[in-house]
């Protein structure tokens, strides 16, 4: 569903006419080689397209306007091989609507000590050409990512790659569509927010539907389609005996399949890339969608439970960032704690809706009662999540701004088996520890719902938040609560003042 190779970033080199045509030819040749090299890097998942060297304000403005109107272009990589007077960039950069990354590098890795002369110096002067370009970016108060280092270094490519993933998620979010079945779970605050502001700031649109609109599509699903999907379940999962054909609960599995097919048809027909449900409004649906949600998330859809459209859109964004990487992305909730001498831990889960992309084992497909919602027992996949480092992130509407908060955690095996827990789960140690992480999270007003991933990193999220111009707070091994509280106070001022009127 998500193919990052459809996206491209443009490799844009700035120079000027002062050094004569020969130098400019060399600049172009070098830039072409660098663009091709970065384009073939395993770390950079999008195409890198070389663009002719820019030497005038008109050419720069034209390129920025072309980038704005080119759908597949998710951003620009800019670099000043020589000196490029930055007044030339004002007309273009003030028009540019796509994210840009400033690559501060040099064609030559090392100084050729015995050979170096003024010709070499004039050609390889990014050291000050890029400073001039950096000034105008800062003077214009433009969000951009600055990456420093030799262009062939793995670290540089990894940073560029992270940014191209964030830029792809950003492009996907512009005009993204979230289908919201039913409203918010009654009285929950953090899942609410200003949808108009979200569309202005983050680009996606939330469409509200009555559950009846979905039920109509679900009821159109045929028995033959259900037969086929049930066969897929039997192939892919360890299916409980009662649910198998001939088993006494087989009808429930068929009902689960009907809901999946209906939801999928609805989302496809409306070109949605994310959705929400709420267990408080399921009129006409036999079960709370569990299995259906798990499988749709696996296929790249964003999801938020209880009407949580912000988390749904964030899950979708992180699915795009993580495309092609190992690890997975899921909707998640901090559920219950284990205070212990070996480290205080969080057990994360939800009523049903954890994405199988984070499963460590072949999921079990089961049917069990759901103690709330008053509906028939729902079918669901049960598994333990992978172990290893992961990140949980959430976006809240703080009134005058959106805030993203993220926590790096280490997912560990459960201390003991959980034979009676009827849902997929992950157990983790937050960094630096639960005391600090949870205090910081709570001071930040962080939600109980998160988008949880083993492949998305803090760098991806920071880059994405910068593109959106929203606040980003990271809780990791370096976090101290007193400093974190200071940051919250300063940010309150900054985001108020930076908006102007
Ligand atoms: Mn929840």
Coordinates of C-alpha atoms and ligand atoms in Angstrom, one line a residue:
X1 CA 0.0 0.0 0.0
X2 CA 2.9 2.4 0.7
X3 CA 5.6 2.7 -1.9
X4 CA 8.2 5.4 -1.1
X5 CA 9.9 4.9 -4.5
X6 CA 7.1 6.8 -6.0
X7 CA 8.4 9.9 -4.2
X8 CA 11.4 12.0 -5.2
X9 CA 13.5 14.7 -3.7
X10 CA 15.3 17.2 -5.9
X11 CA 19.0 17.7 -5.5
X12 CA 19.5 21.4 -5.9
X13 CA 22.9 23.1 -6.0
X14 CA 23.4 26.8 -5.7
X15 CA 26.3 28.7 -7.4
X16 CA 26.7 32.0 -9.4
X17 CA 28.3 33.2 -12.6
X18 CA 31.3 34.9 -11.0
X19 CA 33.7 31.9 -11.5
X20 CA 33.1 31.4 -15.2
X21 CA 31.5 28.6 -17.2
X22 CA 34.2 26.1 -16.6
X23 CA 33.7 26.1 -12.9
X24 CA 30.0 25.9 -13.3
X25 CA 30.4 22.8 -15.6
X26 CA 32.4 21.2 -12.8
X27 CA 29.9 22.1 -10.2
X28 CA 27.2 20.5 -12.3
X29 CA 29.2 17.4 -12.9
X30 CA 30.0 17.0 -9.2
X31 CA 26.3 17.6 -8.2
X32 CA 25.1 15.0 -10.7
X33 CA 27.5 12.4 -9.3
X34 CA 26.4 13.2 -5.7
X35 CA 22.7 13.0 -6.6
X36 CA 23.2 9.7 -8.2
X37 CA 25.2 8.4 -5.3
X38 CA 22.6 9.4 -2.7
X39 CA 19.9 8.0 -5.0
X40 CA 21.5 4.6 -4.9
X41 CA 22.0 4.6 -1.1
X42 CA 20.2 1.9 0.7
X43 CA 19.5 4.4 3.5
X44 CA 17.5 6.7 1.2
X45 CA 14.2 5.2 0.2
X46 CA 13.0 7.8 -2.3
X47 CA 14.4 8.8 -5.7
X48 CA 17.0 11.6 -5.8
X49 CA 16.6 13.7 -8.9
X50 CA 19.5 16.0 -10.0
X51 CA 18.4 19.5 -11.0
X52 CA 20.5 22.0 -13.1
X53 CA 22.7 24.2 -11.0
X54 CA 21.0 27.4 -10.0
X55 CA 22.7 30.7 -10.6
X56 CA 20.0 33.4 -10.6
X57 CA 17.0 34.5 -8.6
X58 CA 14.6 33.8 -11.5
X59 CA 15.9 30.2 -11.9
X60 CA 15.6 29.6 -8.1
X61 CA 12.0 31.0 -7.9
X62 CA 11.0 28.9 -11.0
X63 CA 12.4 25.8 -9.5
X64 CA 10.6 26.4 -6.1
X65 CA 7.3 26.9 -7.9
X66 CA 7.8 23.8 -10.0
X67 CA 8.6 21.8 -6.8
X68 CA 5.3 23.1 -5.3
X69 CA 3.3 21.9 -8.2
X70 CA 5.0 18.6 -8.7
X71 CA 3.0 16.0 -6.8
X72 CA 5.8 13.4 -6.4
X73 CA 8.4 15.9 -5.2
X74 CA 8.4 15.6 -1.4
X75 CA 11.2 18.1 -0.8
X76 CA 14.5 19.7 -1.8
X77 CA 18.0 18.9 -0.8
X78 CA 20.0 22.1 -1.1
X79 CA 23.7 22.6 -1.2
X80 CA 26.0 25.5 -2.2
X81 CA 29.1 24.0 -3.9
X82 CA 30.5 27.5 -4.4
X83 CA 29.4 30.8 -2.9
X84 CA 25.8 31.5 -3.8
X85 CA 24.7 35.0 -2.7
X86 CA 21.6 34.4 -0.7
X87 CA 19.5 37.4 -1.7
X88 CA 19.1 35.3 -4.8
X89 CA 17.2 32.8 -2.7
X90 CA 14.7 35.1 -1.1
X91 CA 12.1 35.1 -3.9
X92 CA 12.3 31.3 -4.2
X93 CA 12.4 30.3 -0.5
X94 CA 9.5 32.5 0.4
X95 CA 7.4 30.8 -2.2
X96 CA 8.6 27.2 -1.4
X97 CA 5.8 25.1 0.1
X98 CA 7.8 21.8 0.2
X99 CA 10.2 20.9 3.1
X100 CA 13.9 21.3 2.4
X101 CA 17.1 19.9 3.8
X102 CA 20.3 21.8 3.8
X103 CA 23.1 19.4 3.1
X104 CA 26.3 21.0 4.4
X105 CA 29.0 19.0 2.7
X106 CA 31.9 19.3 0.2
X107 CA 32.7 17.4 -2.9
X108 CA 36.2 16.6 -1.8
X109 CA 36.6 14.7 1.4
X110 CA 40.1 16.0 2.2
X111 CA 42.3 18.9 1.4
X112 CA 44.9 18.0 -1.3
X113 CA 47.7 19.5 0.7
X114 CA 50.3 19.5 -2.0
X115 CA 48.0 20.6 -4.8
X116 CA 45.6 23.0 -3.3
X117 CA 45.5 26.4 -5.1
X118 CA 43.0 29.3 -5.4
X119 CA 41.1 27.4 -8.2
X120 CA 40.4 24.6 -5.7
X121 CA 39.4 27.0 -3.0
X122 CA 36.9 28.8 -5.3
X123 CA 35.3 25.6 -6.4
X124 CA 35.2 23.9 -2.9
X125 CA 33.8 26.7 -0.8
X126 CA 30.7 25.2 0.7
X127 CA 32.2 26.0 4.1
X128 CA 31.2 29.6 3.6
X129 CA 28.7 29.3 0.8
X130 CA 26.5 27.2 3.0
X131 CA 26.8 29.7 5.8
X132 CA 25.5 32.5 3.6
X133 CA 22.6 30.2 2.6
X134 CA 22.0 29.3 6.2
X135 CA 21.8 32.9 7.1
X136 CA 18.9 33.6 4.8
X137 CA 17.1 30.4 6.0
X138 CA 17.3 31.7 9.6
X139 CA 16.6 35.3 8.6
X140 CA 13.4 34.1 7.0
X141 CA 12.7 31.8 10.0
X142 CA 12.3 28.8 7.8
X143 CA 12.1 25.3 9.2
X144 CA 14.6 23.1 7.6
X145 CA 17.0 20.3 8.5
X146 CA 20.7 20.9 8.4
X147 CA 22.9 17.8 7.9
X148 CA 26.6 18.2 8.1
X149 CA 29.3 15.8 6.9
X150 CA 30.9 14.2 3.9
X151 CA 28.2 13.0 1.5
X152 CA 29.5 9.5 1.2
X153 CA 29.4 8.9 5.0
X154 CA 26.8 6.4 6.3
X155 CA 25.8 8.8 9.0
X156 CA 25.0 11.6 6.5
X157 CA 23.0 9.3 4.3
X158 CA 21.1 7.9 7.3
X159 CA 20.1 11.5 8.4
X160 CA 19.1 12.3 4.8
X161 CA 17.2 9.1 4.7
X162 CA 15.3 9.8 7.9
X163 CA 14.3 13.2 6.5
X164 CA 13.1 11.7 3.3
X165 CA 10.9 9.4 5.3
X166 CA 9.5 12.3 7.3
X167 CA 9.0 14.3 4.1
X168 CA 7.1 11.3 2.6
X169 CA 4.8 11.2 5.6
X170 CA 4.4 14.9 5.4
X171 CA 3.4 14.7 1.7
X172 CA 1.0 11.8 2.5
X173 CA -0.6 13.9 5.3
X174 CA -1.4 16.8 2.9
X175 CA -4.9 15.9 1.7
X176 CA -4.9 12.7 3.8
X177 CA -8.3 11.5 4.8
X178 CA -9.4 10.1 8.1
X179 CA -12.8 8.3 8.3
X180 CA -14.3 8.7 11.8
X181 CA -17.1 6.3 12.5
X182 CA -19.2 7.7 15.4
X183 CA -17.8 10.4 17.6
X184 CA -15.5 10.7 20.6
X185 CA -15.8 8.3 23.5
X186 CA -18.0 10.2 25.8
X187 CA -16.2 12.8 28.1
X188 CA -12.6 11.8 27.1
X189 CA -10.6 15.0 26.8
X190 CA -7.3 14.2 25.2
X191 CA -8.8 12.6 22.1
X192 CA -10.6 15.8 21.3
X193 CA -9.2 18.7 19.5
X194 CA -9.6 21.4 16.8
X195 CA -10.0 19.6 13.5
X196 CA -9.9 22.8 11.5
X197 CA -6.6 23.7 13.0
X198 CA -5.3 20.2 12.4
X199 CA -6.2 20.5 8.7
X200 CA -4.5 23.9 8.5
X201 CA -1.4 22.7 10.4
X202 CA -1.0 19.1 9.4
X203 CA -2.9 18.8 6.2
X204 CA -5.3 15.9 6.8
X205 CA -9.1 16.1 6.8
X206 CA -11.3 14.2 9.3
X207 CA -14.7 13.0 7.8
X208 CA -17.4 12.1 10.3
X209 CA -19.8 9.2 9.5
X210 CA -22.7 7.6 11.3
X211 CA -22.0 3.9 11.9
X212 CA -25.0 3.2 9.7
X213 CA -23.0 4.4 6.7
X214 CA -20.5 1.6 7.4
X215 CA -23.1 -1.0 8.3
X216 CA -24.7 -0.5 4.8
X217 CA -21.4 -1.4 3.2
X218 CA -20.7 -4.3 5.6
X219 CA -24.2 -5.8 4.8
X220 CA -23.4 -5.8 1.1
X221 CA -20.5 -8.3 1.6
X222 CA -21.2 -11.7 0.0
X223 CA -20.9 -15.2 1.4
X224 CA -18.3 -16.0 -1.3
X225 CA -16.1 -13.1 -0.3
X226 CA -16.4 -14.2 3.3
X227 CA -15.4 -17.8 2.4
X228 CA -12.3 -16.5 0.7
X229 CA -11.2 -14.3 3.6
X230 CA -11.8 -17.0 6.2
X231 CA -9.5 -19.2 4.1
X232 CA -6.8 -16.5 4.4
X233 CA -7.3 -16.4 8.1
X234 CA -6.8 -20.2 8.3
X235 CA -3.5 -19.8 6.3
X236 CA -2.1 -16.9 8.2
X237 CA -3.1 -17.5 11.8
X238 CA -3.2 -20.1 14.5
X239 CA -7.1 -20.2 14.5
X240 CA -8.9 -21.4 17.6
X241 CA -10.8 -24.7 17.0
X242 CA -14.2 -23.2 17.8
X243 CA -13.8 -20.6 15.1
X244 CA -12.8 -23.0 12.3
X245 CA -15.4 -24.2 9.7
X246 CA -17.7 -26.6 11.5
X247 CA -16.7 -25.2 14.9
X248 CA -19.4 -23.9 17.2
X249 CA -18.3 -20.2 16.9
X250 CA -17.5 -20.2 13.2
X251 CA -20.4 -17.7 12.6
X252 CA -18.5 -15.2 14.8
X253 CA -15.4 -15.5 12.6
X254 CA -17.5 -15.1 9.5
X255 CA -19.0 -12.0 11.1
X256 CA -15.5 -10.7 11.8
X257 CA -14.6 -11.3 8.1
X258 CA -17.8 -9.5 7.0
X259 CA -16.8 -6.4 9.1
X260 CA -13.2 -6.5 7.7
X261 CA -14.4 -6.7 4.1
X262 CA -17.0 -3.9 4.7
X263 CA -14.5 -1.6 6.4
X264 CA -11.9 -2.2 3.7
X265 CA -14.4 -1.5 0.9
X266 CA -15.6 1.6 2.6
X267 CA -12.0 3.0 3.1
X268 CA -11.0 2.1 -0.4
X269 CA -14.0 3.6 -2.0
X270 CA -13.5 6.9 -0.1
X271 CA -9.7 6.9 -0.6
X272 CA -9.2 7.1 3.1
X273 CA -5.8 6.3 4.7
X274 CA -6.8 6.3 8.4
X275 CA -9.9 5.7 10.5
X276 CA -11.4 5.6 14.0
X277 CA -14.1 3.6 15.7
X278 CA -15.7 3.8 19.1
X279 CA -17.1 0.9 21.2
X280 CA -19.8 3.3 22.4
X281 CA -21.4 3.6 18.9
X282 CA -21.6 0.3 17.1
X283 CA -25.3 0.4 16.1
X284 CA -25.9 -2.3 13.5
X285 CA -22.4 -3.9 13.8
X286 CA -22.5 -7.3 15.6
X287 CA -19.0 -7.0 17.1
X288 CA -16.5 -4.2 18.0
X289 CA -14.1 -4.4 15.0
X290 CA -10.9 -6.1 16.4
X291 CA -9.4 -8.5 13.9
X292 CA -10.5 -6.1 11.1
X293 CA -8.7 -3.2 12.6
X294 CA -5.6 -5.2 13.3
X295 CA -5.4 -6.4 9.7
X296 CA -6.1 -3.0 8.2
X297 CA -3.4 -1.4 10.3
X298 CA -1.0 -4.1 9.1
X299 CA -1.8 -3.0 5.5
X300 CA -0.8 0.6 6.3
X301 CA -4.0 2.2 7.5
X302 CA -3.8 4.6 10.5
X303 CA -6.1 3.8 13.4
X304 CA -7.3 5.4 16.6
X305 CA -9.8 3.9 19.0
X306 CA -12.6 5.8 20.8
X307 CA -12.7 8.4 18.1
X308 CA -9.0 9.3 18.5
X309 CA -8.4 10.9 15.0
X310 CA -5.1 12.6 16.0
X311 CA -3.5 9.2 17.0
X312 CA -5.0 7.6 13.9
X313 CA -3.4 10.2 11.6
X314 CA -0.1 9.8 13.5
X315 CA -0.2 6.0 13.1
X316 CA -0.7 6.5 9.4
X317 CA 2.2 9.0 9.3
X318 CA 4.5 6.6 11.1
X319 CA 3.4 3.8 8.8
X320 CA 4.7 5.9 5.9
X321 CA 7.9 6.8 7.7
X322 CA 8.5 3.1 8.4
X323 CA 7.7 1.7 5.0
X324 CA 10.1 -1.0 4.0
X325 CA 11.9 -1.0 7.4
X326 CA 11.8 -4.0 9.8
X327 CA 9.9 -3.5 13.0
X328 CA 6.3 -2.4 12.6
X329 CA 4.0 0.3 13.8
X330 CA 0.9 0.0 15.9
X331 CA -1.8 1.9 17.8
X332 CA -1.0 1.4 21.5
X333 CA -2.1 2.4 25.0
X334 CA -0.3 2.5 28.3
X335 CA -2.5 0.1 30.1
X336 CA -1.1 -1.2 33.5
X337 CA 2.2 -1.1 35.5
X338 CA 4.5 -3.6 37.0
X339 CA 6.5 -1.9 39.9
X340 CA 9.4 -4.2 40.6
X341 CA 13.0 -4.2 41.8
X342 CA 14.2 -5.3 38.3
X343 CA 12.8 -2.0 36.9
X344 CA 9.3 -0.5 36.7
X345 CA 7.5 -1.6 33.6
X346 CA 4.5 -0.7 31.5
X347 CA 2.2 -3.3 30.0
X348 CA 0.9 -1.8 26.7
X349 CA -2.2 -3.2 25.0
X350 CA -5.7 -2.2 24.0
X351 CA -9.1 -3.7 24.1
X352 CA -8.3 -5.5 20.8
X353 CA -6.7 -3.2 18.3
X354 CA -2.9 -3.8 18.3
X355 CA -1.3 -4.2 14.8
X356 CA 0.1 -7.6 13.9
X357 CA 3.1 -5.8 12.3
X358 CA 4.7 -5.8 15.8
X359 CA 4.0 -9.4 16.5
X360 CA 6.9 -11.7 17.6
X361 CA 5.1 -14.9 16.9
X362 CA 2.3 -16.2 14.6
X363 CA -0.8 -14.6 16.1
X364 CA -3.6 -16.7 17.6
X365 CA -7.0 -15.9 16.2
X366 CA -9.4 -16.2 19.1
X367 CA -12.9 -15.3 20.3
X368 CA -13.4 -14.0 23.8
X369 CA -15.9 -11.8 25.6
X370 CA -15.4 -8.0 25.8
X371 CA -16.5 -6.8 29.2
X372 CA -17.7 -3.4 27.8
X373 CA -19.7 -2.2 24.9
X374 CA -22.6 -4.7 25.2
X375 CA -22.0 -6.4 21.8
X376 CA -21.3 -10.0 20.7
X377 CA -17.9 -11.5 21.5
X378 CA -15.4 -10.1 19.1
X379 CA -12.7 -12.1 17.2
X380 CA -9.2 -10.8 17.7
X381 CA -5.5 -11.7 17.2
X382 CA -3.4 -12.4 20.3
X383 CA 0.4 -12.2 20.4
X384 CA 3.4 -10.9 22.2
X385 CA 5.1 -8.0 20.6
X386 CA 8.7 -8.0 19.5
X387 CA 11.4 -7.1 22.0
X388 CA 14.0 -4.3 21.6
X389 CA 14.1 -0.5 21.4
X390 CA 10.9 1.2 20.4
X391 CA 9.2 4.6 20.5
X392 CA 5.8 5.7 21.6
X393 CA 4.5 9.0 20.3
X394 CA 1.4 11.1 20.8
X395 CA 0.0 14.4 19.5
X396 CA -2.2 16.6 21.8
X397 CA -4.1 19.8 21.1
X398 CA -2.8 22.2 23.8
X399 CA -5.2 25.0 22.9
X400 CA -2.9 27.3 21.0
X401 CA -0.7 24.6 19.4
X402 CA -0.3 20.9 18.7
X403 CA 2.4 19.2 20.8
X404 CA 4.1 15.9 19.9
X405 CA 5.6 14.0 22.8
X406 CA 7.6 10.8 22.4
X407 CA 9.3 8.4 24.7
X408 CA 12.1 5.9 23.8
X409 CA 11.4 2.5 25.5
X410 CA 12.9 -0.9 25.6
X411 CA 10.5 -3.7 25.0
X412 CA 11.3 -6.8 27.0
X413 CA 9.8 -10.3 27.4
X414 CA 7.1 -10.7 29.9
X415 CA 8.3 -11.9 33.3
X416 CA 5.9 -14.8 33.1
X417 CA 3.4 -16.1 30.6
X418 CA 0.0 -14.4 30.5
X419 CA -2.4 -17.3 29.9
X420 CA -5.6 -15.3 30.7
X421 CA -4.8 -12.0 29.0
X422 CA -7.1 -12.0 26.0
X423 CA -5.3 -9.3 24.0
X424 CA -2.0 -8.6 22.1
X425 CA 0.5 -7.0 24.4
X426 CA 4.0 -5.4 24.8
X427 CA 5.9 -5.0 28.0
X428 CA 8.5 -2.2 28.2
X429 CA 10.9 -0.2 30.4
X430 CA 10.6 3.5 29.5
X431 CA 13.9 5.4 29.2
X432 CA 15.4 6.7 31.4
X433 CA 13.0 4.9 33.9
X434 CA 9.3 4.9 34.6
X435 CA 9.6 7.5 37.4
X436 CA 11.1 10.1 35.1
X437 CA 9.4 9.2 31.9
X438 CA 5.9 9.0 33.3
X439 CA 6.4 12.3 35.3
X440 CA 7.6 14.1 32.2
X441 CA 4.9 12.6 30.0
X442 CA 2.2 13.7 32.5
X443 CA 3.6 17.2 32.9
X444 CA 3.5 17.4 29.1
X445 CA -0.1 16.3 29.1
X446 CA 0.8 13.3 27.0
X447 CA -2.1 11.1 26.0
X448 CA -2.8 7.5 27.0
X449 CA -3.0 6.5 23.3
X450 CA 0.2 6.4 21.3
X451 CA 1.5 5.3 17.9
X452 CA 4.2 2.8 18.8
X453 CA 7.0 1.7 16.6
X454 CA 10.2 -0.3 16.4
X455 CA 11.4 1.2 13.2
X456 CA 10.5 4.9 13.5
X457 CA 13.1 6.9 15.4
X458 CA 13.1 10.2 17.3
X459 CA 14.9 11.7 14.3
X460 CA 12.0 10.8 12.0
X461 CA 9.5 12.4 14.4
X462 CA 11.6 15.5 15.0
X463 CA 11.9 16.1 11.3
X464 CA 8.2 15.6 10.8
X465 CA 7.3 17.9 13.6
X466 CA 9.6 20.6 12.2
X467 CA 7.9 20.3 8.8
X468 CA 4.6 20.8 10.5
X469 CA 5.9 23.6 12.7
X470 CA 4.5 21.8 15.8
X471 CA 6.2 21.3 19.2
X472 CA 8.3 18.2 19.7
X473 CA 9.3 16.9 23.1
X474 CA 11.5 13.8 23.5
X475 CA 11.8 11.7 26.6
X476 CA 14.8 9.5 26.5
X477 CA 17.9 8.4 28.5
X478 CA 19.0 12.1 28.9
X479 CA 15.7 13.4 30.2
X480 CA 15.6 15.1 33.6
X481 CA 12.3 16.2 35.0
X482 CA 13.4 19.6 36.2
X483 CA 14.9 20.6 32.8
X484 CA 11.9 19.1 31.1
X485 CA 9.5 21.3 33.1
X486 CA 11.6 24.4 32.2
X487 CA 11.3 23.4 28.5
X488 CA 7.5 23.2 28.8
X489 CA 7.4 26.7 30.3
X490 CA 9.7 28.2 27.7
X491 CA 7.8 26.5 24.9
X492 CA 4.5 28.0 26.2
X493 CA 6.0 31.4 25.7
X494 CA 7.7 30.6 22.4
X495 CA 4.6 29.1 20.7
X496 CA 2.5 32.0 21.9
X497 CA 4.9 34.7 20.7
X498 CA 5.9 33.0 17.4
X499 CA 2.3 33.1 16.2
X500 CA 1.9 36.8 16.3
X501 CA -1.6 37.9 15.7
Ligands
LIG1 MN1 -8.2 3.5 24.5

